[in-house]
CSV table of N, CA and C in Angstrom, one decimal:
chain,number,residue,atom,x,y,z
A,19,UNK,N,10.2,12.0,2.6
A,19,UNK,CA,9.9,11.6,2.9
A,19,UNK,C,8.7,13.4,2.6
A,20,UNK,N,9.9,14.5,2.9
A,20,UNK,CA,9.1,15.5,3.0
A,20,UNK,C,9.2,15.7,1.1
A,21,UNK,N,9.8,15.9,0.5
A,21,UNK,CA,9.5,15.2,-1.3
A,21,UNK,C,8.0,15.7,-1.6
A,22,UNK,N,7.6,13.6,-0.6
A,22,UNK,CA,6.3,14.0,-0.9
A,22,UNK,C,5.5,14.7,-0.4
A,23,UNK,N,5.5,15.4,0.5
A,23,UNK,CA,4.5,16.2,0.9
A,23,UNK,C,4.4,17.6,-0.1
A,24,UNK,N,5.8,17.9,-0.7
A,24,UNK,CA,5.5,18.4,-1.2
A,24,UNK,C,5.0,18.6,-2.4
A,25,UNK,N,4.9,17.4,-2.8
A,25,UNK,CA,4.2,17.3,-4.1
A,25,UNK,C,3.4,17.8,-3.7
A,26,UNK,N,1.9,16.7,-2.8
A,26,UNK,CA,0.8,16.4,-2.3
A,26,UNK,C,0.6,18.3,-2.3
A,27,UNK,N,1.4,19.2,-1.4
A,27,UNK,CA,0.6,20.4,-1.6
A,27,UNK,C,0.7,20.6,-2.9
A,28,UNK,N,1.6,20.6,-3.9
A,28,UNK,CA,1.8,21.3,-5.2
A,28,UNK,C,0.2,20.9,-6.0
A,29,UNK,N,-0.4,19.8,-5.7
A,29,UNK,CA,-1.3,19.3,-6.3
A,29,UNK,C,-2.5,19.8,-5.7
A,30,UNK,N,-2.6,20.1,-4.3
A,30,UNK,CA,-3.8,21.0,-4.1
A,30,UNK,C,-3.6,22.0,-4.7
A,31,UNK,N,-2.4,22.7,-4.4
A,31,UNK,CA,-2.2,24.0,-4.6
A,31,UNK,C,-2.8,24.8,-6.3
A,32,UNK,N,-2.2,23.7,-7.3
A,32,UNK,CA,-2.5,23.3,-8.6
A,32,UNK,C,-4.3,23.4,-8.4
A,33,UNK,N,-4.7,22.6,-8.0
A,33,UNK,CA,-6.4,21.3,-8.0
A,33,UNK,C,-7.1,23.1,-7.8
A,34,UNK,N,-7.2,23.8,-6.6
A,34,UNK,CA,-7.3,24.4,-6.2
A,34,UNK,C,-7.6,25.8,-6.5
A,35,UNK,N,-6.5,26.6,-6.8
A,35,UNK,CA,-6.4,27.7,-6.9
A,35,UNK,C,-6.8,28.4,-8.8
A,36,UNK,N,-5.9,27.0,-9.4
A,36,UNK,CA,-4.9,27.0,-11.0
A,36,UNK,C,-3.8,28.1,-10.6
A,37,UNK,N,-2.9,28.6,-9.6
A,37,UNK,CA,-2.2,28.9,-9.0
A,37,UNK,C,-0.7,28.0,-10.0
A,38,UNK,N,-0.2,29.0,-11.3
A,38,UNK,CA,1.1,28.2,-11.3
A,38,UNK,C,2.3,29.5,-11.4
A,39,UNK,N,3.5,29.0,-11.0
A,39,UNK,CA,4.5,29.9,-11.0
A,39,UNK,C,5.0,30.4,-12.5
A,40,UNK,N,5.9,31.8,-12.3
A,40,UNK,CA,6.3,32.1,-13.4
A,40,UNK,C,6.8,31.0,-14.3
A,41,UNK,N,7.9,30.1,-14.1
A,41,UNK,CA,8.6,29.1,-14.6
A,41,UNK,C,7.9,28.2,-15.2
A,42,UNK,N,6.4,27.6,-14.2
A,42,UNK,CA,5.6,26.8,-14.7
A,42,UNK,C,4.7,28.0,-16.2
A,43,UNK,N,4.8,28.7,-16.2
A,43,UNK,CA,3.5,29.3,-17.7
A,43,UNK,C,4.5,29.3,-18.2
A,44,UNK,N,5.9,29.7,-17.9
A,44,UNK,CA,6.9,30.1,-19.3
A,44,UNK,C,7.2,28.3,-19.6
A,45,UNK,N,7.5,27.4,-19.4
A,45,UNK,CA,7.2,26.2,-20.1
A,45,UNK,C,6.0,25.6,-20.8
A,46,UNK,N,4.7,26.2,-20.3
A,46,UNK,CA,3.1,25.8,-20.7
A,46,UNK,C,3.1,26.8,-21.1
A,47,UNK,N,4.3,27.4,-22.2
A,47,UNK,CA,3.4,28.2,-23.5
A,47,UNK,C,4.1,28.4,-25.0
A,48,UNK,N,5.4,27.8,-24.1
A,48,UNK,CA,6.5,27.4,-24.6
A,48,UNK,C,6.1,25.8,-25.5
A,49,UNK,N,5.5,25.4,-24.4
A,49,UNK,CA,4.6,23.8,-24.9
A,49,UNK,C,3.6,23.5,-25.3
A,50,UNK,N,2.8,25.0,-25.7
A,50,UNK,CA,1.7,24.6,-26.2
A,50,UNK,C,1.8,25.6,-27.8
A,51,UNK,N,2.5,26.8,-27.6
A,51,UNK,CA,3.2,26.6,-28.9
A,51,UNK,C,3.9,26.2,-29.8
A,52,UNK,N,5.2,25.4,-29.2
A,52,UNK,CA,5.7,23.5,-29.7
A,52,UNK,C,4.3,22.5,-30.3
A,53,UNK,N,3.1,22.4,-29.1
A,53,UNK,CA,2.0,22.1,-30.1
A,53,UNK,C,0.8,22.7,-30.9
A,54,UNK,N,1.5,23.8,-31.6
A,54,UNK,CA,0.4,24.1,-32.9
A,54,UNK,C,-0.6,25.0,-32.4
A,55,UNK,N,-1.2,24.5,-30.6
A,55,UNK,CA,-2.3,25.5,-30.1
A,55,UNK,C,-2.1,27.0,-29.5
A,56,UNK,N,-1.5,27.9,-30.2
A,56,UNK,CA,-0.7,29.0,-30.2
A,56,UNK,C,-2.6,29.9,-29.9
A,57,UNK,N,-2.8,29.4,-31.0
A,57,UNK,CA,-4.1,30.4,-31.2
A,57,UNK,C,-5.6,30.1,-30.7
A,58,UNK,N,-5.2,28.9,-30.6
A,58,UNK,CA,-6.6,28.5,-30.1
A,58,UNK,C,-6.9,28.1,-28.9
A,59,UNK,N,-6.3,29.0,-28.0
A,59,UNK,CA,-6.4,28.7,-26.7
A,59,UNK,C,-5.2,30.1,-25.7
A,60,UNK,N,-6.5,31.1,-25.7
A,60,UNK,CA,-5.6,32.2,-24.3
A,60,UNK,C,-5.1,31.2,-23.1
A,61,UNK,N,-4.3,31.5,-22.9
A,61,UNK,CA,-3.7,31.9,-21.1
A,61,UNK,C,-5.1,31.9,-20.1
A,62,UNK,N,-5.5,32.8,-20.3
A,62,UNK,CA,-7.0,32.9,-19.2
A,62,UNK,C,-7.8,31.7,-18.9
A,63,UNK,N,-8.0,31.3,-20.2
A,63,UNK,CA,-9.4,30.1,-20.6
A,63,UNK,C,-8.9,29.3,-19.7
A,64,UNK,N,-10.5,29.0,-19.4
A,64,UNK,CA,-10.8,27.9,-18.5
A,64,UNK,C,-10.3,26.9,-18.7
A,65,UNK,N,-10.2,26.4,-20.6
A,65,UNK,CA,-10.0,24.8,-20.4
A,65,UNK,C,-8.5,24.6,-21.1
A,66,UNK,N,-7.6,26.0,-21.3
A,66,UNK,CA,-6.0,25.8,-20.7
A,66,UNK,C,-5.6,26.0,-19.6
A,67,UNK,N,-6.2,26.2,-18.6
A,67,UNK,CA,-6.6,25.7,-17.4
A,67,UNK,C,-6.1,24.5,-16.9
A,68,UNK,N,-7.6,24.1,-17.1
A,68,UNK,CA,-7.6,23.2,-16.7
A,68,UNK,C,-6.7,21.8,-17.7
A,69,UNK,N,-6.1,22.3,-18.8
A,69,UNK,CA,-5.3,21.1,-19.5
A,69,UNK,C,-3.2,21.5,-18.8
A,70,UNK,N,-3.6,22.4,-18.2
A,70,UNK,CA,-2.0,22.6,-17.1
A,70,UNK,C,-3.2,21.5,-16.4
A,71,UNK,N,-3.7,22.3,-15.6
A,71,UNK,CA,-3.4,21.0,-14.7
A,71,UNK,C,-2.9,20.1,-14.0
A,72,UNK,N,-4.3,19.5,-15.2
A,72,UNK,CA,-3.6,18.0,-15.5
A,72,UNK,C,-2.3,17.8,-16.2
A,73,UNK,N,-2.1,18.8,-16.7
A,73,UNK,CA,-0.6,18.1,-16.9
A,73,UNK,C,0.4,18.2,-15.9
A,74,UNK,N,0.2,19.1,-15.4
A,74,UNK,CA,1.5,19.5,-14.0
A,74,UNK,C,1.1,18.0,-13.2
A,75,UNK,N,-0.2,18.0,-12.9
A,75,UNK,CA,-0.3,17.3,-12.1
A,75,UNK,C,-0.5,15.4,-12.5
A,76,UNK,N,0.1,15.5,-13.5
A,76,UNK,CA,0.3,14.2,-14.5
A,76,UNK,C,2.1,13.4,-13.8
A,77,UNK,N,2.4,15.5,-13.7
A,77,UNK,CA,4.1,14.8,-13.4
A,77,UNK,C,3.9,15.0,-12.4
A,78,UNK,N,3.8,15.5,-12.1
A,78,UNK,CA,3.4,15.8,-9.8
A,78,UNK,C,3.3,13.6,-9.4
A,79,UNK,N,2.5,13.4,-10.1
A,79,UNK,CA,1.7,12.0,-10.2
A,79,UNK,C,2.7,10.9,-10.4
A,80,UNK,N,3.6,10.7,-11.6
A,80,UNK,CA,4.6,10.2,-12.3
A,80,UNK,C,5.7,10.0,-10.9
A,81,UNK,N,5.5,11.7,-10.8
A,81,UNK,CA,7.0,11.4,-9.1
A,81,UNK,C,6.6,10.6,-8.4
A,82,UNK,N,5.4,10.5,-8.2
A,82,UNK,CA,5.1,10.3,-6.7
A,82,UNK,C,5.1,9.0,-7.0
A,83,UNK,N,4.9,7.8,-8.0
A,83,UNK,CA,4.8,6.7,-8.1
A,83,UNK,C,6.2,6.5,-8.6
A,84,UNK,N,7.0,7.4,-8.5
A,84,UNK,CA,8.6,7.2,-8.8
A,84,UNK,C,9.8,6.4,-7.6
A,85,UNK,N,8.9,7.9,-6.4
A,85,UNK,CA,9.1,7.3,-4.7
A,85,UNK,C,8.8,6.0,-4.3
A,86,UNK,N,7.1,6.2,-4.2
A,86,UNK,CA,6.5,4.4,-5.0
A,86,UNK,C,7.7,3.9,-4.0
A,87,UNK,N,7.7,3.7,-5.3
A,87,UNK,CA,8.5,2.4,-6.5
A,87,UNK,C,10.3,2.5,-5.2
A,88,UNK,N,10.9,3.8,-5.2
A,88,UNK,CA,11.9,3.7,-4.4
A,88,UNK,C,12.1,2.9,-3.2
A,89,UNK,N,11.4,3.4,-2.0
A,89,UNK,CA,10.5,3.2,-0.8
A,89,UNK,C,9.2,1.8,-0.3
A,90,UNK,N,8.8,1.2,-1.3
A,90,UNK,CA,8.0,0.0,-0.9
A,90,UNK,C,8.5,-0.4,-0.2
A,91,UNK,N,8.7,-1.8,-0.8
A,91,UNK,CA,9.6,-2.8,0.0
A,91,UNK,C,11.6,-2.7,0.0
A,92,UNK,N,11.8,-2.5,1.7
A,92,UNK,CA,13.0,-3.0,1.8
A,92,UNK,C,13.2,-4.7,2.8
A,93,UNK,N,14.0,-5.9,2.2
A,93,UNK,CA,13.4,-6.8,3.6
A,93,UNK,C,14.0,-7.0,4.6
A,94,UNK,N,15.3,-5.8,4.4
A,94,UNK,CA,16.0,-6.6,6.1
A,94,UNK,C,15.1,-5.1,6.8
A,95,UNK,N,15.0,-6.1,8.4
A,95,UNK,CA,14.3,-4.9,9.3
A,95,UNK,C,15.5,-4.9,10.5
A,96,UNK,N,16.6,-3.6,10.3
A,96,UNK,CA,17.2,-3.9,12.1
A,96,UNK,C,16.7,-3.6,12.6
A,97,UNK,N,17.2,-4.2,14.1
A,97,UNK,CA,16.7,-3.4,15.3
A,97,UNK,C,15.8,-2.1,15.6
A,98,UNK,N,16.9,-1.3,15.2
A,98,UNK,CA,16.4,0.3,15.1
A,98,UNK,C,15.3,0.7,14.5
A,99,UNK,N,14.9,0.1,13.0
A,99,UNK,CA,14.1,0.2,12.7
A,99,UNK,C,12.8,-0.4,13.4
A,100,UNK,N,13.3,-2.4,13.7
A,100,UNK,CA,12.3,-2.3,14.7
A,100,UNK,C,11.3,-0.9,16.2
A,101,UNK,N,12.4,-1.2,16.4
A,101,UNK,CA,12.5,-0.1,18.0
A,101,UNK,C,11.1,0.7,17.3
A,102,UNK,N,12.3,1.6,16.2
A,102,UNK,CA,10.9,2.7,15.6
A,102,UNK,C,9.5,2.3,15.4
A,103,UNK,N,9.2,1.1,13.9
A,103,UNK,CA,8.3,0.6,13.9
A,103,UNK,C,6.8,0.7,15.4
A,104,UNK,N,8.1,0.1,16.3
A,104,UNK,CA,6.7,0.3,17.8
A,104,UNK,C,6.0,1.3,18.5
A,105,UNK,N,7.4,2.3,18.2
A,105,UNK,CA,7.4,3.1,18.7
A,105,UNK,C,6.0,4.2,17.8
A,106,UNK,N,6.2,4.6,16.5
A,106,UNK,CA,5.3,4.8,15.3
A,106,UNK,C,3.9,4.2,15.7
A,107,UNK,N,4.2,2.7,16.2
A,107,UNK,CA,3.0,2.5,16.4
A,107,UNK,C,2.1,2.9,17.9
A,108,UNK,N,2.8,2.9,18.7
A,108,UNK,CA,1.6,3.7,19.7
A,108,UNK,C,1.9,4.8,19.4
A,109,UNK,N,2.2,5.3,18.7
A,109,UNK,CA,2.3,6.8,18.9
A,109,UNK,C,0.9,6.8,17.5
A,110,UNK,N,0.7,6.5,16.5
A,110,UNK,CA,-0.3,6.6,15.6
A,110,UNK,C,-0.9,5.4,15.3
A,111,UNK,N,-1.2,4.8,16.6
A,111,UNK,CA,-2.3,3.3,16.9
A,111,UNK,C,-2.9,3.0,15.4
A,112,UNK,N,-1.8,2.7,14.5
A,112,UNK,CA,-2.5,1.7,13.6
A,112,UNK,C,-2.2,2.8,12.3
A,113,UNK,N,-2.2,3.5,12.0
A,113,UNK,CA,-2.2,4.7,11.1
A,113,UNK,C,-1.3,4.3,10.2
A,114,UNK,N,-1.0,2.8,9.7
A,114,UNK,CA,0.3,2.6,8.7
A,114,UNK,C,0.6,3.5,7.8
A,115,UNK,N,-0.8,4.4,7.2
A,115,UNK,CA,0.9,5.3,6.1
A,115,UNK,C,0.9,5.8,6.3
A,116,UNK,N,1.1,6.7,7.7
A,116,UNK,CA,1.7,7.9,8.3
A,116,UNK,C,3.1,6.8,9.1
A,117,UNK,N,2.5,5.9,9.1
A,117,UNK,CA,4.0,4.9,10.1
A,117,UNK,C,4.8,4.7,8.8
A,118,UNK,N,4.2,4.3,7.6
A,118,UNK,CA,4.9,4.2,6.7
A,118,UNK,C,6.0,5.3,5.8
A,119,UNK,N,5.2,6.5,5.5
A,119,UNK,CA,5.9,7.6,5.9
A,119,UNK,C,7.3,8.0,6.4
A,120,UNK,N,6.6,8.0,7.9
A,120,UNK,CA,7.8,8.1,8.7
A,120,UNK,C,9.3,7.2,8.7
A,121,UNK,N,9.2,6.0,8.1
A,121,UNK,CA,10.1,4.8,8.1
A,121,UNK,C,10.7,5.0,6.9
A,122,UNK,N,10.0,4.8,5.5
A,122,UNK,CA,10.3,5.4,4.3
A,122,UNK,C,10.2,3.6,3.9
A,123,UNK,N,9.2,3.3,4.6
A,123,UNK,CA,8.7,1.8,4.0
A,123,UNK,C,7.4,1.6,3.2
A,124,UNK,N,6.8,0.5,2.8
A,124,UNK,CA,4.9,0.0,2.0
A,124,UNK,C,4.8,0.2,3.3
A,125,UNK,N,2.7,1.1,3.5
A,125,UNK,CA,2.7,0.5,4.9
A,125,UNK,C,2.3,-1.0,4.8
A,126,UNK,N,2.4,-1.8,3.8
A,126,UNK,CA,1.8,-3.3,4.7
A,126,UNK,C,2.7,-3.8,5.1
A,127,UNK,N,3.9,-3.3,4.5
A,127,UNK,CA,4.8,-4.2,4.9
A,127,UNK,C,5.4,-3.8,6.8
A,128,UNK,N,4.8,-2.4,6.7
A,128,UNK,CA,4.9,-1.9,8.6
A,128,UNK,C,3.4,-2.7,9.4
A,129,UNK,N,3.3,-3.1,8.7
A,129,UNK,CA,1.4,-4.0,9.5
A,129,UNK,C,2.1,-4.9,9.8
A,130,UNK,N,2.5,-6.1,8.4
A,130,UNK,CA,2.7,-6.9,9.0
A,130,UNK,C,4.2,-7.3,9.4
A,131,UNK,N,5.2,-6.4,9.6
A,131,UNK,CA,6.1,-6.4,10.2
A,131,UNK,C,5.6,-6.9,11.7
A,132,UNK,N,4.5,-5.9,11.8
A,132,UNK,CA,4.5,-4.9,13.5
A,132,UNK,C,3.7,-6.5,14.2
A,133,UNK,N,3.2,-7.1,12.8
A,133,UNK,CA,2.0,-8.2,13.1
A,133,UNK,C,2.6,-9.3,13.5
A,134,UNK,N,4.4,-9.5,13.0
A,134,UNK,CA,4.8,-10.7,13.4
A,134,UNK,C,5.0,-10.4,14.7
A,135,UNK,N,5.3,-9.4,15.1
A,135,UNK,CA,6.1,-8.9,16.3
A,135,UNK,C,5.3,-9.3,17.0
A,136,UNK,N,3.8,-10.2,17.1
A,136,UNK,CA,3.1,-9.5,18.3
A,136,UNK,C,3.9,-10.6,19.6
A,137,UNK,N,3.3,-10.3,20.6
A,137,UNK,CA,3.4,-11.7,21.4
A,137,UNK,C,2.6,-13.1,20.9
A,138,UNK,N,1.5,-12.8,20.8
A,138,UNK,CA,0.3,-13.6,20.6
A,138,UNK,C,0.7,-14.8,19.5
A,139,UNK,N,1.4,-14.5,18.3
A,139,UNK,CA,1.3,-15.0,17.7
A,139,UNK,C,2.1,-15.8,17.8
A,140,UNK,N,2.4,-17.5,17.9
A,140,UNK,CA,2.9,-18.9,17.4
A,140,UNK,C,3.3,-19.3,16.6
A,141,UNK,N,4.8,-19.3,17.0
A,141,UNK,CA,5.6,-19.7,16.3
A,141,UNK,C,5.7,-21.0,16.1
A,142,UNK,N,6.2,-21.9,14.9
A,142,UNK,CA,7.4,-23.2,15.4
A,142,UNK,C,5.6,-24.0,14.0
A,143,UNK,N,6.1,-25.5,14.5
A,143,UNK,CA,5.0,-26.3,13.9
A,143,UNK,C,3.4,-26.4,14.1
A,144,UNK,N,2.4,-26.8,13.4
A,144,UNK,CA,1.0,-26.6,13.8
A,144,UNK,C,0.1,-27.9,14.9
A,145,UNK,N,-0.1,-27.6,15.8
A,145,UNK,CA,-0.8,-29.3,16.1
A,145,UNK,C,-1.2,-29.3,15.7
A,146,UNK,N,-2.4,-30.9,15.5
A,146,UNK,CA,-2.9,-31.1,15.3
A,146,UNK,C,-4.3,-30.3,15.1
A,147,UNK,N,-4.4,-30.2,16.2
A,147,UNK,CA,-5.8,-28.9,17.0
A,147,UNK,C,-5.2,-28.1,16.0
A,148,UNK,N,-4.5,-26.9,16.3
A,148,UNK,CA,-4.9,-25.8,14.9
A,148,UNK,C,-5.1,-26.5,14.2
A,149,UNK,N,-4.6,-26.8,13.4
A,149,UNK,CA,-4.4,-27.4,12.2
A,149,UNK,C,-6.3,-27.9,12.1
A,150,UNK,N,-6.9,-28.8,12.5
A,150,UNK,CA,-8.6,-28.9,12.9
A,150,UNK,C,-9.3,-27.8,12.4
A,151,UNK,N,-8.7,-27.1,13.8
A,151,UNK,CA,-9.2,-25.7,13.7
A,151,UNK,C,-9.1,-24.4,12.3
A,152,UNK,N,-8.4,-24.4,12.0
A,152,UNK,CA,-7.5,-24.1,10.3
A,152,UNK,C,-9.1,-24.6,9.8
A,153,UNK,N,-9.1,-25.5,9.5
A,153,UNK,CA,-9.8,-26.7,8.8
A,153,UNK,C,-11.1,-26.0,8.8
A,154,UNK,N,-11.1,-25.9,10.0
A,154,UNK,CA,-13.2,-25.9,10.1
A,154,UNK,C,-13.3,-24.1,9.4
A,155,UNK,N,-12.1,-23.4,10.2
A,155,UNK,CA,-13.0,-21.4,9.3
A,155,UNK,C,-12.2,-21.8,8.4
A,156,UNK,N,-11.7,-22.5,7.1
A,156,UNK,CA,-11.5,-22.6,6.4
A,156,UNK,C,-12.8,-23.0,5.6
A,157,UNK,N,-14.0,-23.9,5.7
A,157,UNK,CA,-14.3,-24.9,5.4
A,157,UNK,C,-16.1,-23.0,5.7
A,158,UNK,N,-15.9,-23.1,6.5
A,158,UNK,CA,-16.7,-21.5,6.9
A,158,UNK,C,-16.2,-20.1,5.7
A,159,UNK,N,-14.9,-19.4,6.1
A,159,UNK,CA,-14.8,-18.4,5.5
A,159,UNK,C,-14.0,-18.5,4.1
A,160,UNK,N,-13.3,-19.9,3.7
A,160,UNK,CA,-12.9,-19.9,2.5
A,160,UNK,C,-11.6,-19.5,2.7
A,161,UNK,N,-10.5,-18.3,0.9
A,161,UNK,CA,-9.5,-18.3,1.6
A,161,UNK,C,-9.3,-17.0,1.8
A,162,UNK,N,-10.2,-16.4,3.0
A,162,UNK,CA,-10.0,-15.1,4.2
A,162,UNK,C,-9.2,-15.8,4.8
A,163,UNK,N,-8.0,-15.3,4.8
A,163,UNK,CA,-7.3,-15.4,6.0
A,163,UNK,C,-6.6,-14.8,6.9
A,164,UNK,N,-7.2,-13.4,6.0
A,164,UNK,CA,-6.8,-12.3,7.3
A,164,UNK,C,-8.0,-12.1,8.5
A,165,UNK,N,-9.3,-12.3,8.4
A,165,UNK,CA,-10.1,-13.6,9.3
A,165,UNK,C,-10.2,-14.5,10.1
A,166,UNK,N,-9.8,-15.8,9.5
A,166,UNK,CA,-8.8,-17.0,10.0
A,166,UNK,C,-8.3,-16.5,11.6
A,167,UNK,N,-7.2,-15.7,10.2
A,167,UNK,CA,-6.3,-14.8,11.5
A,167,UNK,C,-7.0,-14.5,12.9
A,168,UNK,N,-7.8,-13.6,12.5
A,168,UNK,CA,-8.5,-13.1,13.9
A,168,UNK,C,-9.2,-13.9,14.7
A,169,UNK,N,-10.2,-15.2,14.0
A,169,UNK,CA,-11.1,-15.6,15.1
A,169,UNK,C,-9.8,-17.1,15.4
A,170,UNK,N,-8.1,-16.9,14.8
A,170,UNK,CA,-7.3,-18.0,15.6
A,170,UNK,C,-7.0,-17.3,16.5
A,171,UNK,N,-6.8,-16.1,16.3
A,171,UNK,CA,-5.5,-15.2,17.1
A,171,UNK,C,-4.1,-15.8,17.2
A,172,UNK,N,-4.3,-16.8,17.8
A,172,UNK,CA,-2.6,-17.3,17.5
A,172,UNK,C,-1.2,-17.4,15.8
A,173,UNK,N,-2.3,-17.1,15.0
A,173,UNK,CA,-1.5,-16.9,14.2
A,173,UNK,C,-1.8,-16.6,13.1
A,174,UNK,N,-0.5,-15.5,12.7
A,174,UNK,CA,-0.4,-15.0,11.2
A,174,UNK,C,-1.8,-14.5,10.5
A,175,UNK,N,-2.2,-14.3,9.5
A,175,UNK,CA,-2.3,-14.0,8.0
A,175,UNK,C,-1.6,-14.9,7.6
A,176,UNK,N,-0.4,-14.2,7.7
A,176,UNK,CA,0.9,-14.8,6.5
A,176,UNK,C,0.8,-16.4,7.1
A,177,UNK,N,1.1,-16.6,8.4
A,177,UNK,CA,1.0,-18.5,8.8
A,177,UNK,C,-0.1,-19.1,8.3
A,178,UNK,N,-1.3,-18.2,8.5
A,178,UNK,CA,-2.1,-19.8,7.8
A,178,UNK,C,-2.0,-19.5,6.3
A,179,UNK,N,-2.2,-18.3,6.0
A,179,UNK,CA,-2.0,-18.8,3.9
A,179,UNK,C,-0.5,-19.9,3.7
A,180,UNK,N,0.3,-19.5,4.3
A,180,UNK,CA,1.7,-20.7,4.3
A,180,UNK,C,0.7,-21.9,4.4
A,181,UNK,N,0.3,-21.9,5.3
A,181,UNK,CA,-0.3,-23.7,5.9
A,181,UNK,C,-0.9,-24.5,4.7
A,182,UNK,N,-1.8,-23.0,4.7
A,182,UNK,CA,-3.3,-23.9,3.5
A,182,UNK,C,-2.5,-24.3,2.0
A,183,UNK,N,-1.7,-23.5,1.6
A,183,UNK,CA,-0.5,-24.0,0.9
A,183,UNK,C,0.4,-24.8,0.7
A,184,UNK,N,0.7,-24.8,1.9
A,184,UNK,CA,1.1,-26.0,2.1
A,184,UNK,C,0.6,-27.6,2.4
A,185,UNK,N,-0.8,-26.8,3.0
A,185,UNK,CA,-2.0,-28.4,2.7
A,185,UNK,C,-2.7,-28.5,1.6
A,186,UNK,N,-2.3,-27.5,1.2
A,186,UNK,CA,-2.9,-27.7,-1.0
A,186,UNK,C,-2.0,-28.3,-1.6
A,187,UNK,N,-0.8,-27.8,-1.2
A,187,UNK,CA,0.7,-29.0,-1.8
A,187,UNK,C,0.8,-30.3,-1.7
A,188,UNK,N,0.9,-30.8,-0.5
A,188,UNK,CA,0.4,-32.3,0.3
A,188,UNK,C,-0.4,-32.8,-0.4
A,189,UNK,N,-1.2,-32.5,-1.1
A,189,UNK,CA,-3.0,-33.1,-0.8
A,189,UNK,C,-3.3,-33.5,-0.1
A,190,UNK,N,-3.3,-32.6,1.1
A,190,UNK,CA,-4.3,-33.1,2.1
A,190,UNK,C,-5.7,-31.9,2.4
A,191,UNK,N,-4.9,-30.9,1.2
A,191,UNK,CA,-6.4,-30.1,1.6
A,191,UNK,C,-7.1,-29.8,-0.4
A,192,UNK,N,-8.0,-29.9,-0.7
A,192,UNK,CA,-8.4,-29.3,-1.5
A,192,UNK,C,-10.1,-28.4,-2.2
A,193,UNK,N,-9.9,-27.6,-2.8
A,193,UNK,CA,-10.4,-26.2,-2.7
A,193,UNK,C,-11.6,-26.9,-4.5
A,194,UNK,N,-12.4,-26.6,-4.0
A,194,UNK,CA,-13.8,-27.4,-5.1
A,194,UNK,C,-14.0,-25.9,-6.1
A,195,UNK,N,-14.6,-25.7,-7.2
A,195,UNK,CA,-14.9,-24.9,-7.6
A,195,UNK,C,-15.6,-23.9,-7.3
A,196,UNK,N,-16.3,-24.2,-6.2
A,196,UNK,CA,-16.8,-22.7,-5.6
A,196,UNK,C,-16.0,-22.0,-4.1
A,197,UNK,N,-14.9,-23.1,-4.3
A,197,UNK,CA,-14.0,-22.8,-3.4
A,197,UNK,C,-14.3,-22.9,-1.6
A,198,UNK,N,-15.0,-24.1,-1.6
A,198,UNK,CA,-14.9,-25.9,-0.8
A,198,UNK,C,-14.2,-26.1,-0.5
A,199,UNK,N,-13.5,-26.2,0.6
A,199,UNK,CA,-12.6,-27.0,1.3
A,199,UNK,C,-12.8,-28.5,1.4
A,200,UNK,N,-11.8,-29.1,1.1
A,200,UNK,CA,-12.8,-30.0,1.1
A,200,UNK,C,-11.3,-31.2,1.4
A,201,UNK,N,-10.9,-32.3,2.4
A,201,UNK,CA,-10.0,-33.0,3.0
A,201,UNK,C,-9.5,-34.0,2.5
A,202,UNK,N,-9.0,-34.2,2.1
A,202,UNK,CA,-8.1,-36.0,0.9
A,202,UNK,C,-7.7,-36.8,1.5
C-alpha cells in the first residue's frame, strides 16, 4: 500500500515539476548517449524533459500494474478480513478504492464480499415468486443485473446473474437478438 502511494507521488512530482533526482539524470544521460540522441537533444530542452517524463512514468506505471496483479484477487476471506472490511466500510462509506488499498485486495472483490454479507440478501433456493419477479425485471432491463438487484433488494447481482445463467442453461429462458427475454 505504501509503495503504491510512493509511486503516485513520484508520478506527480515528475508530471508537475519535471524534477529528476541525480541518479535518474545519470541513467537517462547514459541511455540518451547509447540511443545516439546525444547531439540531438540537450538536457534543458523541453522535448528531452517530456521524453524523460514519459519514460519514467511508463516505468512507474509498469510497477503499478505488477502491484495490481499481485494483490488483485485472493479467494479466501478470513473472519479477521471480514471484520476489517466491515470496519473500513463504516469508516469510508463505500469508497471501495480506499478500502481495497487498506485490505490489499481489488476494489470489486471488496464490494462483492461486502454485498454478500448484507443481511438483506436471501440465500438458498429461489421461490416461484422471486423467479417471476426476476423474469419481469429482465423483460424491462435486460441483463443489467446490478439494476435488477437494486429492484429486487433481496438477491445480489451475482445471485441474479447465476439464476439467469441457470434459466438459460435449462432452456427455460431465451434471449433474442435484441436481448429481450422470452420464456420457453
